[in-house]
Amino acid sequence: MKSKQLYQSARLFALAAAALAPAGFVPVMAEPVPQANTAHASTITGKVLDNEGEPAIGATVKCKDPNVQPVVTDIDGNFVLRTSKAQSIEISYVGCKTQTIKATPGTPVEVTLQPDNNILDEMVVVGFATQKRINLTGSVGTASAKDIASRPVQNAAAALQGVIPGLNIGNSSSGGELNASKSINIRGKSTIGDGVSDAPLILIDGMEGDINSINPNDIESISVLKDAAASSIYGSRAPFGVILITTKAGSAGKSQIRYSNSFRFNQPLTPMKMMDSWEYINYLNDVARYTSPGSREFSDDFVEQAYAYYTGASDNFIYENKWQGESRRWGTGECGGTFANVNWLDELYKKNAFAQEHNLTLTGGNEKVTYYVSGNYLDQGGFMKYGNDTYERFSLMGKVSAQMFSWLNVQYTGRWMRTDYDRATVMSGGFYEKVIRRLAPTNPKYDPNGYIAADYNYIEHLENGGRHKEQNDIFSNQLKVVITPLKGWNIIGEFNARVNSDWTHEDSQIVYAHDADDLEGLSSETTHVAFDSGDHNNVYEYSYRNTYLNYNVYSDYTFNFAEKNNMKVMLGFQAEDNKQRKMNASRQDMLSSDLPVLDLTTSSDSYSLGGAYDLWRSVGFFGRINYDYDSKYLLEVNLRYDGSSRFRAAHRWEWAPSASAGWNIDRENFWEDLRKVVPSLKLRASYGQLSNQNTKGWYPTYRIVGVTNQGGNWLVNGMLQNTASFPALINPLLTWEKIRTTNIGIDFSLFKYKLTGSFDYYWRNNKDMIGPAQKLPGVVGLTPPQENVLSMRTSGWELQIGWQDNIGDFIYSAKLNLSDDRAKVLEYPNPERLFGTNNLQSVRYTSG
């Protein structure tokens, strides 16, 4: 039992925190609280007990009447309200349900609060269903709208960073570009199969989609299915986990309009530092002496003149080679003949970038029809000082739910999003690496005549070297029909359609530099093509369209027998159809740099055309059985049978079974005495096998014949004839990767659900990964086809600890996530082709 000293300490802490809080934020009594049995005609007095019969210290007591000041209970649970009228009072306390009672001045009241089991009763979205958290047996991480609402970030992926253990979110190869998508994986690197992806399946309201294609303000909840038992219901699309995103919906009641905005400045968290010119010159000289004793990068004369400019003793940053009797020359000699002192990272990049975001939502409805409509606008500025880069996002969403009859519910959701991205063309192809490698601090910003030194820096390239523009549209429609012919029996039909349209324009303009080699007063006004600039201007256009169709039909039936035995059975069918087409064209020599379009280019021998159509389809049959005895003993079995067009008929179909079990120890009779300290404790275990069809190439088992178009200067009519290249060898026996996952976990809460946590340990064996085949004799003349020859093991753990409490009306919470995962390659029959001959001693990948 808790002691009075503990109560006193808690009360003193509560009062101290309340005193430090802003005025009016925490309700604090202005006078000592009288005992519960003291009655006054001008006060309402009472005592509040928690669900264990102990005084509820710091419970908030407030009246419906706004003129009555709210108060908090003392160390004995007592309170007093200054009012002479009968009141309806509301009492709230962390870990207990909020309770409303009627009270009259002069008549003391005593209230015993009931435990709040919201944590356990919370409904969690899982595959094709929802489950109470208390009944979950798989490894599922969750996040709510509250978890991401306070994060002013560009997209939903960034908002989830660090929220759910095991969900790893990082920058892609595009780094920090404004339109760069985040790389996402669940529980670390899961495959090294050639041409195979280990990205999780992302579903938005049940339809596959891009997490960046949704307005973060529209998200209601997110579930991350981590182990095979949780994700196997999605089969071959989800061997490495699933992210389920549920969007907000309307509710019955008066229509409400909400507007919110965010104005913010972004800045690099750990900006790079650049050497100044004197550090740079000495560093290169030291490196030269170390690698080749007695040598040097810069002559003593150069170093002497550079130091004079660095210290301000000279205003000349152009090297004069006294040893050879030359006058100062621009663009020749060591370091290009200059020793200017420029911090190019500061010169090219801003310290911060401004962004603004606006959200508008309209919700409402009645018991028959509810609706939710939202709009979003984001304007995100970039960090470039020259050649301004910008990113804009426009999104609209509408969701309507209609209860047509008592047995029929119809739901429709429509979403549209457009993103516009604009930057300088020179930023393509590793621009940041160019800045670091090519822009030495000795490179000047201006030439001696005051022009931008385009041979030495990228300012002119950024400003006048052309623009790269992207416009992406995503339009999705979802129709869901729920038929309930009998109580507990649902029949669901879903049709999902999504169209992605991408358009990219890029024009490259010739960048010129001014001639400045005559420094004796007769400056040349001629120009030449600048360093790292093409000698032709060019226009490139790319168009892409993807159409995705998804059909789901499934039915579930929930029933119980023999009182405490509960069961739910589900059967379903899923089909996917994914088509894409793309076209590209480029041509040189524009008639006008102000109108960079293909129609205004003139080159007849320097152009390119391309285009392709692709298609894949998949079909799956699935089923699930859930059983629990009094929410004490839990069992779940999943089975899925998948077929994919990516493999040949003999290897096209694959089973995906899984099973999981759980034990809610806190519901046992022997736990009754411990329940006051540990109100919930659950053990979980799961095992399952999934197969991976997510090959980056859509036709890995089919031979593709390449065609070379006419062009060039050849003997036959002066042109190269249309020819077909010999196709590469393929392996028609290529089949699925097979991933077997085992997971054990524990969920717990302490101190009236104030402290919650979970721990998971897992190991995952991936077999039949795609890798290099055994070498063939050189006389074959072709690269051997790939085979299912690799295997690897991944293992790791995850820990999540959360704390939530209140001091009066002030509610605070904290969460700690820790995870670690390791992968080890177990089998690679031809390692030198996979890892290289110089990297065979250690084959291991670690992340976390």
PDB file of C-alpha atoms in Angstrom, residues 321-478:
ATOM      1  CA  ASN A 321      54.615  33.302 -61.333  1.00  0.00           C
ATOM      2  CA  LYS A 322      57.788  35.202 -60.527  1.00  0.00           C
ATOM      3  CA  TRP A 323      60.008  32.175 -61.018  1.00  0.00           C
ATOM      4  CA  GLN A 324      59.220  31.996 -64.724  1.00  0.00           C
ATOM      5  CA  GLY A 325      59.073  35.747 -65.187  1.00  0.00           C
ATOM      6  CA  GLU A 326      55.400  35.717 -66.143  1.00  0.00           C
ATOM      7  CA  SER A 327      53.033  38.525 -65.354  1.00  0.00           C
ATOM      8  CA  ARG A 328      49.842  37.594 -63.553  1.00  0.00           C
ATOM      9  CA  ARG A 329      47.746  35.240 -65.658  1.00  0.00           C
ATOM     10  CA  TRP A 330      44.068  34.331 -65.168  1.00  0.00           C
ATOM     11  CA  GLY A 331      43.180  30.669 -65.422  1.00  0.00           C
ATOM     12  CA  THR A 332      46.708  29.240 -65.518  1.00  0.00           C
ATOM     13  CA  GLY A 333      49.118  27.730 -63.035  1.00  0.00           C
ATOM     14  CA  GLU A 334      48.536  26.220 -59.632  1.00  0.00           C
ATOM     15  CA  CYS A 335      44.924  26.162 -58.377  1.00  0.00           C
ATOM     16  CA  GLY A 336      43.908  27.750 -61.670  1.00  0.00           C
ATOM     17  CA  GLY A 337      46.063  30.728 -60.828  1.00  0.00           C
ATOM     18  CA  THR A 338      43.938  31.986 -57.922  1.00  0.00           C
ATOM     19  CA  PHE A 339      43.955  31.828 -54.144  1.00  0.00           C
ATOM     20  CA  ALA A 340      40.718  33.559 -53.226  1.00  0.00           C
ATOM     21  CA  ASN A 341      39.228  32.741 -49.855  1.00  0.00           C
ATOM     22  CA  VAL A 342      35.558  31.769 -50.372  1.00  0.00           C
ATOM     23  CA  ASN A 343      33.401  29.503 -48.192  1.00  0.00           C
ATOM     24  CA  TRP A 344      31.350  27.972 -50.968  1.00  0.00           C
ATOM     25  CA  LEU A 345      28.922  26.213 -48.657  1.00  0.00           C
ATOM     26  CA  ASP A 346      27.972  29.580 -47.154  1.00  0.00           C
ATOM     27  CA  GLU A 347      28.027  31.247 -50.556  1.00  0.00           C
ATOM     28  CA  LEU A 348      25.704  28.780 -52.316  1.00  0.00           C
ATOM     29  CA  TYR A 349      23.385  27.677 -49.506  1.00  0.00           C
ATOM     30  CA  LYS A 350      21.043  29.648 -47.259  1.00  0.00           C
ATOM     31  CA  LYS A 351      21.121  29.317 -43.500  1.00  0.00           C
ATOM     32  CA  ASN A 352      17.389  28.598 -43.394  1.00  0.00           C
ATOM     33  CA  ALA A 353      14.440  28.115 -45.729  1.00  0.00           C
ATOM     34  CA  PHE A 354      10.911  29.451 -45.228  1.00  0.00           C
ATOM     35  CA  ALA A 355       7.836  27.244 -45.542  1.00  0.00           C
ATOM     36  CA  GLN A 356       4.128  27.823 -45.075  1.00  0.00           C
ATOM     37  CA  GLU A 357       1.240  25.359 -44.881  1.00  0.00           C
ATOM     38  CA  HIS A 358      -2.541  25.883 -44.764  1.00  0.00           C
ATOM     39  CA  ASN A 359      -5.249  23.327 -43.926  1.00  0.00           C
ATOM     40  CA  LEU A 360      -9.012  23.686 -44.246  1.00  0.00           C
ATOM     41  CA  THR A 361     -11.492  20.955 -43.222  1.00  0.00           C
ATOM     42  CA  LEU A 362     -15.268  20.656 -43.255  1.00  0.00           C
ATOM     43  CA  THR A 363     -16.942  17.842 -41.288  1.00  0.00           C
ATOM     44  CA  GLY A 364     -20.451  16.973 -40.198  1.00  0.00           C
ATOM     45  CA  GLY A 365     -23.481  14.878 -40.983  1.00  0.00           C
ATOM     46  CA  ASN A 366     -26.282  13.038 -39.262  1.00  0.00           C
ATOM     47  CA  GLU A 367     -26.960   9.462 -38.207  1.00  0.00           C
ATOM     48  CA  LYS A 368     -27.474   8.442 -41.825  1.00  0.00           C
ATOM     49  CA  VAL A 369     -24.806  10.365 -43.733  1.00  0.00           C
ATOM     50  CA  THR A 370     -21.448  11.755 -42.583  1.00  0.00           C
ATOM     51  CA  TYR A 371     -18.858  13.643 -44.587  1.00  0.00           C
ATOM     52  CA  TYR A 372     -15.287  14.898 -44.335  1.00  0.00           C
ATOM     53  CA  VAL A 373     -13.756  17.341 -46.818  1.00  0.00           C
ATOM     54  CA  SER A 374     -10.266  18.797 -46.584  1.00  0.00           C
ATOM     55  CA  GLY A 375      -7.867  20.941 -48.563  1.00  0.00           C
ATOM     56  CA  ASN A 376      -4.157  21.548 -48.067  1.00  0.00           C
ATOM     57  CA  TYR A 377      -1.537  23.873 -49.528  1.00  0.00           C
ATOM     58  CA  LEU A 378       2.182  23.651 -48.798  1.00  0.00           C
ATOM     59  CA  ASP A 379       4.856  26.025 -50.083  1.00  0.00           C
ATOM     60  CA  GLN A 380       8.356  24.839 -49.183  1.00  0.00           C
ATOM     61  CA  GLY A 381      11.341  26.956 -50.122  1.00  0.00           C
ATOM     62  CA  GLY A 382      14.757  25.493 -50.814  1.00  0.00           C
ATOM     63  CA  PHE A 383      18.231  26.278 -49.526  1.00  0.00           C
ATOM     64  CA  MET A 384      19.806  27.491 -52.767  1.00  0.00           C
ATOM     65  CA  LYS A 385      20.830  31.169 -52.840  1.00  0.00           C
ATOM     66  CA  TYR A 386      21.137  31.127 -56.633  1.00  0.00           C
ATOM     67  CA  GLY A 387      18.745  29.437 -59.045  1.00  0.00           C
ATOM     68  CA  ASN A 388      15.938  29.334 -56.499  1.00  0.00           C
ATOM     69  CA  ASP A 389      14.456  25.858 -55.833  1.00  0.00           C
ATOM     70  CA  THR A 390      10.797  25.519 -54.773  1.00  0.00           C
ATOM     71  CA  TYR A 391       8.285  22.808 -53.895  1.00  0.00           C
ATOM     72  CA  GLU A 392       4.504  23.220 -53.802  1.00  0.00           C
ATOM     73  CA  ARG A 393       1.803  20.726 -52.843  1.00  0.00           C
ATOM     74  CA  PHE A 394      -1.949  20.982 -53.399  1.00  0.00           C
ATOM     75  CA  SER A 395      -4.320  18.317 -52.076  1.00  0.00           C
ATOM     76  CA  LEU A 396      -8.052  17.724 -51.821  1.00  0.00           C
ATOM     77  CA  MET A 397      -9.846  14.893 -50.072  1.00  0.00           C
ATOM     78  CA  GLY A 398     -13.502  13.975 -49.642  1.00  0.00           C
ATOM     79  CA  LYS A 399     -14.988  11.060 -47.719  1.00  0.00           C
ATOM     80  CA  VAL A 400     -18.716  10.249 -47.509  1.00  0.00           C
ATOM     81  CA  SER A 401     -20.341   7.428 -45.562  1.00  0.00           C
ATOM     82  CA  ALA A 402     -24.044   6.655 -46.022  1.00  0.00           C
ATOM     83  CA  GLN A 403     -26.098   4.160 -44.023  1.00  0.00           C
ATOM     84  CA  MET A 404     -28.542   3.386 -46.813  1.00  0.00           C
ATOM     85  CA  PHE A 405     -30.409   0.706 -44.865  1.00  0.00           C
ATOM     86  CA  SER A 406     -29.865  -1.004 -41.537  1.00  0.00           C
ATOM     87  CA  TRP A 407     -28.007  -3.731 -43.422  1.00  0.00           C
ATOM     88  CA  LEU A 408     -26.213  -1.625 -46.062  1.00  0.00           C
ATOM     89  CA  ASN A 409     -23.457   0.964 -45.681  1.00  0.00           C
ATOM     90  CA  VAL A 410     -21.773   2.669 -48.641  1.00  0.00           C
ATOM     91  CA  GLN A 411     -18.536   4.662 -48.380  1.00  0.00           C
ATOM     92  CA  TYR A 412     -16.706   6.713 -50.987  1.00  0.00           C
ATOM     93  CA  THR A 413     -13.317   8.390 -50.697  1.00  0.00           C
ATOM     94  CA  GLY A 414     -11.666  10.576 -53.308  1.00  0.00           C
ATOM     95  CA  ARG A 415      -8.198  12.068 -53.070  1.00  0.00           C
ATOM     96  CA  TRP A 416      -6.236  14.318 -55.414  1.00  0.00           C
ATOM     97  CA  MET A 417      -2.742  15.613 -54.888  1.00  0.00           C
ATOM     98  CA  ARG A 418      -0.466  17.690 -57.103  1.00  0.00           C
ATOM     99  CA  THR A 419       3.172  18.518 -56.444  1.00  0.00           C
ATOM    100  CA  ASP A 420       5.259  21.032 -58.382  1.00  0.00           C
ATOM    101  CA  TYR A 421       9.031  21.009 -58.076  1.00  0.00           C
ATOM    102  CA  ASP A 422      11.341  23.531 -59.749  1.00  0.00           C
ATOM    103  CA  ARG A 423      15.129  23.801 -59.536  1.00  0.00           C
ATOM    104  CA  ALA A 424      18.224  24.555 -61.581  1.00  0.00           C
ATOM    105  CA  THR A 425      19.217  21.865 -64.092  1.00  0.00           C
ATOM    106  CA  VAL A 426      22.820  21.772 -62.878  1.00  0.00           C
ATOM    107  CA  MET A 427      21.578  20.270 -59.592  1.00  0.00           C
ATOM    108  CA  SER A 428      20.989  16.987 -61.421  1.00  0.00           C
ATOM    109  CA  GLY A 429      23.486  14.187 -61.043  1.00  0.00           C
ATOM    110  CA  GLY A 430      25.184  14.674 -57.699  1.00  0.00           C
ATOM    111  CA  PHE A 431      25.439  18.441 -57.541  1.00  0.00           C
ATOM    112  CA  TYR A 432      26.295  18.458 -53.848  1.00  0.00           C
ATOM    113  CA  GLU A 433      29.231  16.158 -54.527  1.00  0.00           C
ATOM    114  CA  LYS A 434      30.373  18.535 -57.282  1.00  0.00           C
ATOM    115  CA  VAL A 435      30.359  21.440 -54.851  1.00  0.00           C
ATOM    116  CA  ILE A 436      32.455  19.554 -52.315  1.00  0.00           C
ATOM    117  CA  ARG A 437      34.897  18.125 -54.855  1.00  0.00           C
ATOM    118  CA  ARG A 438      35.301  20.950 -57.364  1.00  0.00           C
ATOM    119  CA  LEU A 439      34.720  24.175 -55.493  1.00  0.00           C
ATOM    120  CA  ALA A 440      37.909  24.682 -53.549  1.00  0.00           C
ATOM    121  CA  PRO A 441      38.024  27.689 -51.187  1.00  0.00           C
ATOM    122  CA  THR A 442      40.723  29.130 -53.457  1.00  0.00           C
ATOM    123  CA  ASN A 443      38.192  29.446 -56.297  1.00  0.00           C
ATOM    124  CA  PRO A 444      37.032  33.064 -56.720  1.00  0.00           C
ATOM    125  CA  LYS A 445      33.454  34.294 -57.005  1.00  0.00           C
ATOM    126  CA  TYR A 446      34.284  37.098 -59.484  1.00  0.00           C
ATOM    127  CA  ASP A 447      36.889  37.485 -62.190  1.00  0.00           C
ATOM    128  CA  PRO A 448      39.192  40.564 -62.212  1.00  0.00           C
ATOM    129  CA  ASN A 449      36.670  42.477 -64.323  1.00  0.00           C
ATOM    130  CA  GLY A 450      33.826  41.971 -61.852  1.00  0.00           C
ATOM    131  CA  TYR A 451      31.979  39.263 -63.790  1.00  0.00           C
ATOM    132  CA  ILE A 452      30.907  35.983 -62.175  1.00  0.00           C
ATOM    133  CA  ALA A 453      33.835  33.587 -62.641  1.00  0.00           C
ATOM    134  CA  ALA A 454      31.823  30.849 -64.372  1.00  0.00           C
ATOM    135  CA  ASP A 455      34.934  28.718 -64.956  1.00  0.00           C
ATOM    136  CA  TYR A 456      35.534  28.575 -61.221  1.00  0.00           C
ATOM    137  CA  ASN A 457      32.082  28.252 -59.665  1.00  0.00           C
ATOM    138  CA  TYR A 458      28.479  27.229 -60.368  1.00  0.00           C
ATOM    139  CA  ILE A 459      26.678  30.526 -59.773  1.00  0.00           C
ATOM    140  CA  GLU A 460      26.135  31.215 -63.467  1.00  0.00           C
ATOM    141  CA  HIS A 461      25.130  27.566 -64.038  1.00  0.00           C
ATOM    142  CA  LEU A 462      22.498  27.856 -61.299  1.00  0.00           C
ATOM    143  CA  GLU A 463      21.149  31.178 -62.509  1.00  0.00           C
ATOM    144  CA  ASN A 464      21.198  30.706 -66.289  1.00  0.00           C
ATOM    145  CA  GLY A 465      22.022  27.057 -67.012  1.00  0.00           C
ATOM    146  CA  GLY A 466      18.419  25.934 -67.465  1.00  0.00           C
ATOM    147  CA  ARG A 467      15.560  24.675 -65.297  1.00  0.00           C
ATOM    148  CA  HIS A 468      14.354  21.259 -64.193  1.00  0.00           C
ATOM    149  CA  LYS A 469      10.596  21.047 -63.480  1.00  0.00           C
ATOM    150  CA  GLU A 470       8.428  18.181 -62.268  1.00  0.00           C
ATOM    151  CA  GLN A 471       4.663  18.035 -61.922  1.00  0.00           C
ATOM    152  CA  ASN A 472       3.106  14.923 -60.387  1.00  0.00           C
ATOM    153  CA  ASP A 473      -0.616  14.207 -60.020  1.00  0.00           C
ATOM    154  CA  ILE A 474      -2.164  11.388 -58.003  1.00  0.00           C
ATOM    155  CA  PHE A 475      -5.908  10.827 -58.213  1.00  0.00           C
ATOM    156  CA  SER A 476      -7.476   7.953 -56.320  1.00  0.00           C
ATOM    157  CA  ASN A 477     -11.059   6.739 -55.918  1.00  0.00           C
ATOM    158  CA  GLN A 478     -12.255   4.200 -53.379  1.00  0.00           C
TER     159      GLN A 478
END
